[in-house]
mmCIF file of C-alpha atoms in Angstrom:
data_model
loop_
_atom_site.group_PDB
_atom_site.id
_atom_site.type_symbol
_atom_site.label_atom_id
_atom_site.label_comp_id
_atom_site.label_asym_id
_atom_site.label_seq_id
_atom_site.Cartn_x
_atom_site.Cartn_y
_atom_site.Cartn_z
ATOM 1 C CA MET A 1 0.000 0.000 0.000
ATOM 2 C CA ASP A 2 1.156 3.552 -0.657
ATOM 3 C CA ASP A 3 2.899 5.339 2.222
ATOM 4 C CA ARG A 4 0.046 7.828 2.571
ATOM 5 C CA ILE A 5 -3.146 7.492 4.524
ATOM 6 C CA ILE A 6 -6.576 8.605 3.360
ATOM 7 C CA GLU A 7 -7.870 10.218 6.537
ATOM 8 C CA CYS A 8 -11.405 9.848 7.799
ATOM 9 C CA SER A 9 -12.807 13.100 9.085
ATOM 10 C CA ARG A 10 -13.299 13.827 12.768
ATOM 11 C CA TYR A 11 -16.960 14.526 11.979
ATOM 12 C CA GLU A 12 -17.486 11.045 10.535
ATOM 13 C CA HIS A 13 -15.732 9.468 13.508
ATOM 14 C CA SER A 14 -17.934 11.385 15.955
ATOM 15 C CA ILE A 15 -21.131 10.287 14.214
ATOM 16 C CA GLY A 16 -19.830 6.724 14.043
ATOM 17 C CA THR A 17 -18.934 6.661 17.730
ATOM 18 C CA TYR A 18 -22.424 7.925 18.588
ATOM 19 C CA TYR A 19 -24.002 5.184 16.463
ATOM 20 C CA LEU A 20 -21.854 2.439 17.971
ATOM 21 C CA ALA A 21 -22.512 3.741 21.479
ATOM 22 C CA LEU A 22 -26.223 3.345 20.753
ATOM 23 C CA LYS A 23 -25.657 -0.220 19.516
ATOM 24 C CA ALA A 24 -23.585 -1.032 22.605
ATOM 25 C CA ILE A 25 -26.205 0.409 24.959
ATOM 26 C CA GLU A 26 -28.995 -1.519 23.251
ATOM 27 C CA ALA A 27 -26.939 -4.723 23.437
ATOM 28 C CA SER A 28 -26.315 -4.205 27.146
ATOM 29 C CA GLU A 29 -30.021 -3.647 27.742
ATOM 30 C CA ARG A 30 -30.906 -6.712 25.706
ATOM 31 C CA ASN A 31 -28.343 -8.968 27.409
ATOM 32 C CA THR A 32 -28.723 -7.862 31.040
ATOM 33 C CA GLU A 33 -31.509 -9.498 33.027
ATOM 34 C CA TRP A 34 -31.757 -6.908 35.798
ATOM 35 C CA ILE A 35 -32.125 -4.095 33.267
ATOM 36 C CA LYS A 36 -34.841 -5.979 31.382
ATOM 37 C CA SER A 37 -36.660 -6.864 34.601
ATOM 38 C CA ASN A 38 -36.188 -3.866 36.876
ATOM 39 C CA GLN A 39 -35.760 -0.798 34.665
ATOM 40 C CA VAL A 40 -38.673 1.088 33.126
ATOM 41 C CA GLY A 41 -39.228 -0.237 29.616
ATOM 42 C CA GLY A 42 -36.244 -2.534 30.058
ATOM 43 C CA LYS A 43 -33.908 0.361 29.306
ATOM 44 C CA ILE A 44 -31.221 2.364 31.054
ATOM 45 C CA PRO A 45 -32.785 5.603 32.426
ATOM 46 C CA ALA A 46 -32.898 8.380 29.823
ATOM 47 C CA LEU A 47 -30.623 10.629 31.885
ATOM 48 C CA TYR A 48 -27.736 8.150 31.731
ATOM 49 C CA ARG A 49 -28.544 6.926 28.233
ATOM 50 C CA ASP A 50 -28.516 10.414 26.725
ATOM 51 C CA ALA A 51 -25.381 11.397 28.633
ATOM 52 C CA VAL A 52 -23.499 8.425 27.162
ATOM 53 C CA LEU A 53 -24.740 9.123 23.634
ATOM 54 C CA LEU A 54 -23.882 12.818 23.782
ATOM 55 C CA ALA A 55 -20.472 12.024 25.259
ATOM 56 C CA ALA A 56 -19.873 9.707 22.296
ATOM 57 C CA LEU A 57 -20.980 12.377 19.834
ATOM 58 C CA LEU A 58 -18.956 15.178 21.438
ATOM 59 C CA HIS A 59 -15.934 13.286 22.768
ATOM 60 C CA ASP A 60 -13.534 14.802 20.217
ATOM 61 C CA ILE A 61 -15.100 18.237 19.813
ATOM 62 C CA GLY A 62 -12.116 19.811 21.566
ATOM 63 C CA HIS A 63 -9.516 18.612 19.082
ATOM 64 C CA ALA A 64 -7.479 21.488 17.719
ATOM 65 C CA ALA A 65 -6.432 21.956 14.106
ATOM 66 C CA PHE A 66 -5.267 18.788 12.360
ATOM 67 C CA SER A 67 -6.494 16.590 15.188
ATOM 68 C CA HIS A 68 -3.846 14.587 17.078
ATOM 69 C CA SER A 69 -1.064 16.387 15.200
ATOM 70 C CA TRP A 70 -1.695 19.363 17.458
ATOM 71 C CA GLU A 71 -0.476 17.319 20.414
ATOM 72 C CA ASP A 72 2.994 17.467 18.824
ATOM 73 C CA VAL A 73 2.714 21.244 18.521
ATOM 74 C CA ASP A 74 1.684 21.730 22.150
ATOM 75 C CA PRO A 75 2.254 18.673 24.374
ATOM 76 C CA ASN A 76 0.319 20.370 27.192
ATOM 77 C CA TYR A 77 -2.829 20.767 25.110
ATOM 78 C CA ASP A 78 -5.704 18.698 26.477
ATOM 79 C CA HIS A 79 -8.461 18.209 23.906
ATOM 80 C CA GLU A 80 -10.766 16.646 26.504
ATOM 81 C CA MET A 81 -10.603 19.728 28.725
ATOM 82 C CA THR A 82 -11.292 21.924 25.704
ATOM 83 C CA SER A 83 -14.274 19.667 24.986
ATOM 84 C CA TRP A 84 -15.573 20.517 28.464
ATOM 85 C CA LYS A 85 -15.411 24.246 27.709
ATOM 86 C CA LEU A 86 -17.149 23.839 24.354
ATOM 87 C CA ILE A 87 -19.884 21.644 25.845
ATOM 88 C CA ASP A 88 -20.587 24.311 28.474
ATOM 89 C CA LYS A 89 -20.771 26.874 25.672
ATOM 90 C CA ILE A 90 -23.184 24.724 23.628
ATOM 91 C CA PHE A 91 -25.599 24.210 26.514
ATOM 92 C CA THR A 92 -25.355 27.840 27.660
ATOM 93 C CA GLU A 93 -26.201 29.183 24.212
ATOM 94 C CA ASN A 94 -28.950 26.607 23.531
ATOM 95 C CA CYS A 95 -31.101 26.694 26.648
ATOM 96 C CA GLU A 96 -33.975 24.821 25.023
ATOM 97 C CA ILE A 97 -32.179 21.517 24.412
ATOM 98 C CA PHE A 98 -32.054 18.498 26.742
ATOM 99 C CA SER A 99 -33.747 20.139 29.705
ATOM 100 C CA HIS A 100 -33.564 16.899 31.738
ATOM 101 C CA LEU A 101 -29.760 17.090 31.637
ATOM 102 C CA ARG A 102 -29.870 20.485 33.360
ATOM 103 C CA ASP A 103 -31.814 19.352 36.424
ATOM 104 C CA ASN A 104 -30.038 19.079 39.782
ATOM 105 C CA SER A 105 -27.373 21.689 39.047
ATOM 106 C CA ASN A 106 -26.575 20.498 35.514
ATOM 107 C CA TYR A 107 -26.160 16.897 36.630
ATOM 108 C CA GLY A 108 -26.446 15.469 33.110
ATOM 109 C CA ILE A 109 -24.153 18.051 31.511
ATOM 110 C CA ASP A 110 -21.454 17.423 34.097
ATOM 111 C CA LEU A 111 -21.899 13.694 33.533
ATOM 112 C CA ILE A 112 -21.298 14.091 29.784
ATOM 113 C CA LYS A 113 -18.023 15.870 30.478
ATOM 114 C CA ALA A 114 -16.863 13.226 32.951
ATOM 115 C CA LEU A 115 -17.785 10.409 30.556
ATOM 116 C CA ILE A 116 -15.561 11.979 27.902
ATOM 117 C CA THR A 117 -12.522 11.727 30.172
ATOM 118 C CA GLY A 118 -13.607 8.316 31.451
ATOM 119 C CA HIS A 119 -12.754 9.194 35.049
ATOM 120 C CA ARG A 120 -15.478 8.925 37.700
ATOM 121 C CA LYS A 121 -13.432 11.252 39.911
ATOM 122 C CA HIS A 122 -14.245 14.050 37.449
ATOM 123 C CA PHE A 123 -17.942 13.677 38.284
ATOM 124 C CA SER A 124 -18.674 15.574 41.485
ATOM 125 C CA HIS A 125 -22.316 14.479 41.782
ATOM 126 C CA PHE A 126 -23.614 11.275 43.313
ATOM 127 C CA LEU A 127 -23.802 8.335 40.889
ATOM 128 C CA PRO A 128 -25.684 5.222 42.062
ATOM 129 C CA ASP A 129 -23.457 2.136 42.116
ATOM 130 C CA GLN A 130 -25.733 0.265 39.713
ATOM 131 C CA TYR A 131 -25.010 2.810 36.952
ATOM 132 C CA ARG A 132 -21.234 3.040 37.295
ATOM 133 C CA PHE A 133 -20.880 0.871 34.185
ATOM 134 C CA ILE A 134 -21.821 3.817 31.964
ATOM 135 C CA PHE A 135 -18.227 5.052 32.301
ATOM 136 C CA GLU A 136 -17.041 2.092 30.234
ATOM 137 C CA PHE A 137 -18.854 2.831 26.961
ATOM 138 C CA VAL A 138 -17.054 5.851 25.473
ATOM 139 C CA SER A 139 -13.654 6.230 27.150
ATOM 140 C CA ASN A 140 -13.021 3.115 29.194
ATOM 141 C CA LYS A 141 -10.182 3.839 31.604
ATOM 142 C CA TYR A 142 -10.887 0.597 33.492
ATOM 143 C CA CYS A 143 -10.049 -2.019 30.842
ATOM 144 C CA GLN A 144 -9.663 0.086 27.659
ATOM 145 C CA ILE A 145 -12.473 -1.628 25.678
ATOM 146 C CA ASP A 146 -14.729 1.122 24.305
ATOM 147 C CA VAL A 147 -16.734 2.265 21.292
ATOM 148 C CA ASP A 148 -14.223 4.989 20.412
ATOM 149 C CA LYS A 149 -11.678 2.297 19.507
ATOM 150 C CA TRP A 150 -14.381 0.196 17.869
ATOM 151 C CA ASP A 151 -15.223 2.996 15.464
ATOM 152 C CA TYR A 152 -11.794 4.253 14.476
ATOM 153 C CA LEU A 153 -10.291 0.781 14.075
ATOM 154 C CA LYS A 154 -13.213 -0.393 11.914
ATOM 155 C CA ARG A 155 -13.113 2.842 9.927
ATOM 156 C CA ASP A 156 -9.350 2.766 9.405
ATOM 157 C CA GLY A 157 -9.380 -0.959 8.665
ATOM 158 C CA ARG A 158 -11.692 -0.274 5.751
ATOM 159 C CA VAL A 159 -9.397 2.472 4.453
ATOM 160 C CA PHE A 160 -6.284 0.293 4.798
ATOM 161 C CA GLY A 161 -7.906 -2.749 3.200
ATOM 162 C CA GLU A 162 -7.523 -4.633 6.491
ATOM 163 C CA GLU A 163 -11.177 -5.287 7.312
ATOM 164 C CA SER A 164 -10.438 -8.909 8.203
ATOM 165 C CA LEU A 165 -8.504 -7.625 11.233
ATOM 166 C CA THR A 166 -11.447 -5.640 12.607
ATOM 167 C CA ASP A 167 -13.970 -8.420 13.153
ATOM 168 C CA PHE A 168 -14.675 -7.678 16.813
ATOM 169 C CA GLU A 169 -18.287 -6.481 16.685
ATOM 170 C CA ASP A 170 -19.383 -9.437 18.815
ATOM 171 C CA VAL A 171 -17.261 -8.152 21.690
ATOM 172 C CA PHE A 172 -19.706 -5.286 22.109
ATOM 173 C CA LEU A 173 -22.929 -6.931 20.954
ATOM 174 C CA ASN A 174 -22.539 -9.851 23.380
ATOM 175 C CA ALA A 175 -21.615 -7.638 26.331
ATOM 176 C CA ARG A 176 -23.820 -7.172 29.361
ATOM 177 C CA VAL A 177 -23.738 -5.318 32.682
ATOM 178 C CA THR A 178 -22.535 -7.003 35.876
ATOM 179 C CA GLU A 179 -25.103 -7.741 38.591
ATOM 180 C CA ASP A 180 -23.821 -4.900 40.773
ATOM 181 C CA GLY A 181 -23.779 -2.442 37.854
ATOM 182 C CA ASN A 182 -20.126 -1.549 38.385
ATOM 183 C CA HIS A 183 -18.783 -2.844 35.074
ATOM 184 C CA ILE A 184 -19.546 -4.115 31.601
ATOM 185 C CA GLU A 185 -18.706 -7.800 31.222
ATOM 186 C CA TYR A 186 -17.879 -9.678 28.043
ATOM 187 C CA LEU A 187 -18.658 -13.152 26.777
ATOM 188 C CA CYS A 188 -15.788 -15.469 27.659
ATOM 189 C CA SER A 189 -15.647 -16.961 24.159
ATOM 190 C CA ASP A 190 -15.086 -13.443 22.760
ATOM 191 C CA ARG A 191 -11.795 -12.973 24.621
ATOM 192 C CA TYR A 192 -9.811 -13.866 21.477
ATOM 193 C CA LYS A 193 -11.599 -11.073 19.622
ATOM 194 C CA ILE A 194 -10.901 -8.716 22.517
ATOM 195 C CA MET A 195 -7.212 -9.487 22.166
ATOM 196 C CA GLN A 196 -7.534 -9.055 18.400
ATOM 197 C CA LEU A 197 -8.912 -5.548 18.927
ATOM 198 C CA PHE A 198 -5.760 -4.474 20.739
ATOM 199 C CA THR A 199 -3.408 -6.395 18.461
ATOM 200 C CA THR A 200 -5.029 -4.709 15.456
ATOM 201 C CA ARG A 201 -4.512 -1.316 17.072
ATOM 202 C CA TRP A 202 -0.811 -2.135 17.542
ATOM 203 C CA ARG A 203 -0.488 -3.308 13.929
ATOM 204 C CA PHE A 204 -2.134 -0.146 12.604
ATOM 205 C CA TYR A 205 0.348 1.971 14.546
ATOM 206 C CA ARG A 206 3.241 -0.095 13.215
ATOM 207 C CA ASP A 207 2.104 -0.339 9.584
ATOM 208 C CA TYR A 208 0.159 2.893 9.013
ATOM 209 C CA TYR A 209 -0.072 5.562 11.709
ATOM 210 C CA CYS A 210 3.727 5.693 12.220
ATOM 211 C CA GLN A 211 4.771 5.578 8.598
ATOM 212 C CA THR A 212 7.434 7.983 7.420
ATOM 213 C CA HIS A 213 5.003 10.318 5.674
ATOM 214 C CA ASN A 214 2.896 10.794 8.805
ATOM 215 C CA ILE A 215 5.826 11.261 11.181
ATOM 216 C CA THR A 216 7.532 13.835 8.963
ATOM 217 C CA SER A 217 4.260 15.656 8.216
ATOM 218 C CA ASN A 218 3.590 16.083 11.935
ATOM 219 C CA ALA A 219 7.101 17.437 12.459
ATOM 220 C CA ILE A 220 6.736 19.887 9.567
ATOM 221 C CA PHE A 221 3.328 21.006 10.819
ATOM 222 C CA LYS A 222 4.802 21.577 14.293
ATOM 223 C CA LYS A 223 7.603 23.653 12.765
ATOM 224 C CA ILE A 224 5.121 25.786 10.809
ATOM 225 C CA ILE A 225 3.006 26.561 13.863
ATOM 226 C CA ARG A 226 5.953 27.086 16.215
ATOM 227 C CA ARG A 227 7.577 29.668 13.947
ATOM 228 C CA ASN A 228 4.306 31.574 13.572
ATOM 229 C CA PHE A 229 3.080 31.453 17.190
ATOM 230 C CA THR A 230 4.583 31.181 20.650
ATOM 231 C CA LEU A 231 3.126 28.620 23.057
ATOM 232 C CA SER A 232 1.822 31.434 25.259
ATOM 233 C CA GLU A 233 -0.023 32.903 22.263
ATOM 234 C CA LEU A 234 -1.578 29.510 21.567
ATOM 235 C CA GLU A 235 -2.677 29.012 25.173
ATOM 236 C CA LYS A 236 -4.547 32.323 25.163
ATOM 237 C CA CYS A 237 -6.723 31.044 22.322
ATOM 238 C CA TYR A 238 -7.867 27.810 23.976
ATOM 239 C CA GLN A 239 -10.919 29.444 25.532
ATOM 240 C CA ALA A 240 -14.314 28.515 24.117
ATOM 241 C CA ASP A 241 -15.061 32.035 22.833
ATOM 242 C CA THR A 242 -11.868 32.274 20.772
ATOM 243 C CA PHE A 243 -11.077 28.656 19.940
ATOM 244 C CA LEU A 244 -12.979 28.166 16.671
ATOM 245 C CA ASN A 245 -12.083 31.531 15.148
ATOM 246 C CA PHE A 246 -8.458 30.986 16.104
ATOM 247 C CA ILE A 247 -8.350 27.715 14.159
ATOM 248 C CA ASP A 248 -10.250 28.991 11.126
ATOM 249 C CA GLU A 249 -8.688 32.420 10.779
ATOM 250 C CA LYS A 250 -5.162 32.160 12.151
ATOM 251 C CA ILE A 251 -3.950 28.565 12.118
ATOM 252 C CA LEU A 252 -5.230 27.667 8.666
ATOM 253 C CA SER A 253 -3.949 30.969 7.307
ATOM 254 C CA ALA A 254 -0.483 30.358 8.771
ATOM 255 C CA VAL A 255 -0.338 26.874 7.293
ATOM 256 C CA LYS A 256 -1.566 28.054 3.912
ATOM 257 C CA ASN A 257 1.034 30.805 3.615
ATOM 258 C CA ASP A 258 4.123 29.069 4.997
ATOM 259 C CA SER A 259 6.880 27.985 2.607
ATOM 260 C CA LEU A 260 7.139 24.559 4.267
ATOM 261 C CA THR A 261 3.502 23.741 3.571
ATOM 262 C CA ARG A 262 4.274 22.308 0.144
ATOM 263 C CA PHE A 263 6.056 19.440 1.889
ATOM 264 C CA LEU A 264 2.705 18.395 3.347
ATOM 265 C CA ASN A 265 1.401 17.774 -0.156
ATOM 266 C CA LYS A 266 0.978 14.163 -1.258
ATOM 267 C CA SER A 267 2.877 14.889 -4.467
ATOM 268 C CA VAL A 268 6.142 15.400 -2.557
ATOM 269 C CA ALA A 269 8.682 12.669 -3.279
ATOM 270 C CA TYR A 270 10.355 10.705 -0.486
ATOM 271 C CA LYS A 271 13.839 9.320 -0.947
ATOM 272 C CA GLU A 272 15.550 7.119 1.646
ATOM 273 C CA ILE A 273 19.281 7.766 2.058
ATOM 274 C CA PRO A 274 21.831 5.518 3.833
ATOM 275 C CA SER A 275 22.885 6.928 7.202
ATOM 276 C CA LYS A 276 26.473 7.461 6.023
ATOM 277 C CA LYS A 277 25.299 9.743 3.212
ATOM 278 C CA PHE A 278 22.526 11.548 5.080
ATOM 279 C CA LYS A 279 24.760 14.098 6.812
ATOM 280 C CA ALA A 280 26.426 14.964 3.507
ATOM 281 C CA ILE A 281 23.033 15.474 1.863
ATOM 282 C CA CYS A 282 22.025 17.876 4.639
ATOM 283 C CA GLU A 283 25.234 19.875 4.233
ATOM 284 C CA CYS A 284 24.776 20.144 0.472
ATOM 285 C CA LEU A 285 21.219 21.434 0.587
ATOM 286 C CA SER A 286 20.661 25.163 0.998
ATOM 287 C CA ASN A 287 17.464 26.731 2.361
ATOM 288 C CA SER A 288 16.451 23.387 3.785
ATOM 289 C CA TYR A 289 14.717 22.282 6.958
ATOM 290 C CA ALA A 290 16.142 19.256 8.767
ATOM 291 C CA ASP A 291 14.671 17.515 11.783
ATOM 292 C CA SER A 292 14.613 14.257 13.699
ATOM 293 C CA GLU A 293 11.614 12.477 15.233
ATOM 294 C CA THR A 294 11.633 9.422 17.492
ATOM 295 C CA PHE A 295 8.501 7.360 18.038
ATOM 296 C CA HIS A 296 7.646 4.423 20.273
ATOM 297 C CA ILE A 297 4.933 1.799 19.934
ATOM 298 C CA GLN A 298 4.148 -0.027 23.147
ATOM 299 C CA PRO A 299 3.266 -3.743 23.146
ATOM 300 C CA VAL A 300 -0.351 -4.549 23.975
ATOM 301 C CA SER A 301 0.603 -5.869 27.416
ATOM 302 C CA LYS A 302 1.704 -2.373 28.455
ATOM 303 C CA TYR A 303 -1.705 -0.737 28.164
ATOM 304 C CA PHE A 304 -4.303 -3.523 28.061
ATOM 305 C CA PRO A 305 -5.041 -4.677 31.640
ATOM 306 C CA LYS A 306 -6.386 -8.090 30.653
ATOM 307 C CA ASN A 307 -6.842 -9.169 34.273
ATOM 308 C CA LYS A 308 -9.411 -6.415 34.770
ATOM 309 C CA VAL A 309 -11.716 -7.593 31.990
ATOM 310 C CA CYS A 310 -14.927 -9.036 33.418
ATOM 311 C CA LEU A 311 -15.929 -12.241 31.614
ATOM 312 C CA TYR A 312 -19.110 -14.283 31.773
ATOM 313 C CA PRO A 313 -19.946 -17.077 32.409
ATOM 314 C CA ASP A 314 -17.392 -17.041 35.247
ATOM 315 C CA ARG A 315 -14.713 -19.099 33.565
ATOM 316 C CA GLY A 316 -11.717 -18.619 31.321
ATOM 317 C CA ASN A 317 -9.083 -15.904 31.217
ATOM 318 C CA PHE A 318 -6.470 -14.433 28.897
ATOM 319 C CA ASP A 319 -3.592 -16.578 30.165
ATOM 320 C CA THR A 320 -3.765 -18.915 27.169
ATOM 321 C CA ILE A 321 -3.702 -16.020 24.685
ATOM 322 C CA SER A 322 -0.170 -14.891 23.913
ATOM 323 C CA ASP A 323 0.773 -11.290 23.216
ATOM 324 C CA GLU A 324 2.943 -11.357 20.099
ATOM 325 C CA THR A 325 3.334 -7.585 19.912
ATOM 326 C CA ILE A 326 6.657 -5.995 20.846
ATOM 327 C CA PHE A 327 8.009 -2.598 21.823
ATOM 328 C CA ILE A 328 9.118 -0.660 18.732
ATOM 329 C CA LYS A 329 11.435 2.328 18.734
ATOM 330 C CA LYS A 330 12.535 4.161 15.603
ATOM 331 C CA THR A 331 14.093 7.513 14.803
ATOM 332 C CA ILE A 332 13.429 9.221 11.478
ATOM 333 C CA ASN A 333 15.969 11.823 10.365
ATOM 334 C CA PHE A 334 14.800 13.910 7.431
ATOM 335 C CA VAL A 335 15.550 17.026 5.458
ATOM 336 C CA CYS A 336 13.225 18.985 3.170
ATOM 337 C CA SER A 337 14.931 20.045 -0.021
ATOM 338 C CA GLU A 338 13.322 23.214 -1.341
ATOM 339 C CA SER A 339 15.362 23.007 -4.534
ATOM 340 C CA ASP A 340 13.939 19.727 -5.848
ATOM 341 C CA ASN A 341 10.788 19.263 -3.724
ATOM 342 C CA VAL A 342 12.066 16.047 -2.156
ATOM 343 C CA ILE A 343 12.179 14.866 1.443
ATOM 344 C CA TYR A 344 15.334 12.849 2.064
ATOM 345 C CA PHE A 345 15.152 10.586 5.092
ATOM 346 C CA ASN A 346 16.937 7.923 7.054
ATOM 347 C CA ILE A 347 15.412 5.532 9.597
ATOM 348 C CA LYS A 348 17.295 4.293 12.636
ATOM 349 C CA ASP A 349 15.571 1.218 14.034
ATOM 350 C CA GLU A 350 16.452 0.782 17.706
ATOM 351 C CA THR A 351 13.891 -1.944 18.375
ATOM 352 C CA LYS A 352 16.435 -4.768 18.257
ATOM 353 C CA TYR A 353 18.721 -3.115 20.794
ATOM 354 C CA PHE A 354 15.809 -2.430 23.117
ATOM 355 C CA GLN A 355 14.762 -6.079 22.982
ATOM 356 C CA GLU A 356 18.351 -7.160 23.720
ATOM 357 C CA ASP A 357 18.420 -4.862 26.757
ATOM 358 C CA LEU A 358 15.209 -6.456 28.000
ATOM 359 C CA CYS A 359 16.782 -9.921 27.713
ATOM 360 C CA LEU A 360 19.857 -8.787 29.647
ATOM 361 C CA ASP A 361 17.688 -7.319 32.411
ATOM 362 C CA ALA A 362 15.559 -10.451 32.707
#
């Protein structure tokens, strides 16, 4: 496949996450006996249902220009906190919508914001124990299985031609809520698909997200923004009243008018140069921009707490499922040649040495 990724828009991802959150909620209602028997209409109360769905729809509303690339520009930027500010602005300016979410000192609105971060500690109101599971639909900080991943992995798998790797719909459609309401639990026979979800995520980072074109584009974008704005200037524009105009009027204008922007174009040629020749190439090129970016990809075992996953019936675990993913570390050195519209690059793969160090420490 070509070294460039056709990106899905943040809008499409938000709609998709909302839709999958609805499917996951309906599956949980359908599969959970105490919800079918004890809840009105066999459904989760509208207050919690709507909060989850709106959190799914709005979970990425605070992303700055060019989505996750902005996190390279300003490592301290928190898109979830910006989402909070924008959600407050939406509900303040549209007093007629979702009145039931405003009762009890904006209980439902505050719940939406907490669900986006996935942390119950961010919700200052009382939440009955039997509804604690709602924090595991959108941004699951407990065991990492959530509809946000479901959507973007399915969506990207289709773009990459890797749909066979994203067959984990049953993980969510067979899920139910635990008897105490604290967690979502998953069918034991689906644990292989659960592992596949995280392995697929790792593979997409290795094969697509961290390709040379994406790493260098992020570095170039960071350079463009950093030489047009100071970090203090950026921070002043993160307020809800200035955020959207700042992106539309200033950021996009800066990117459009910068001389480096042409290296973000898909028509730019990439040429890999042996490490011994790379320094000489850099010295020969005039009016060039050179940089170096190091990226890491963690193995699944580092961020997937498999022992926390609740399985039903009460049997089976992940011990028989091996994690074949490894830690990957690479450094990409590159230089943009303004004379011939080429990006020359060299990749230093330090993965092998890292693995050897692990063996020595063991």
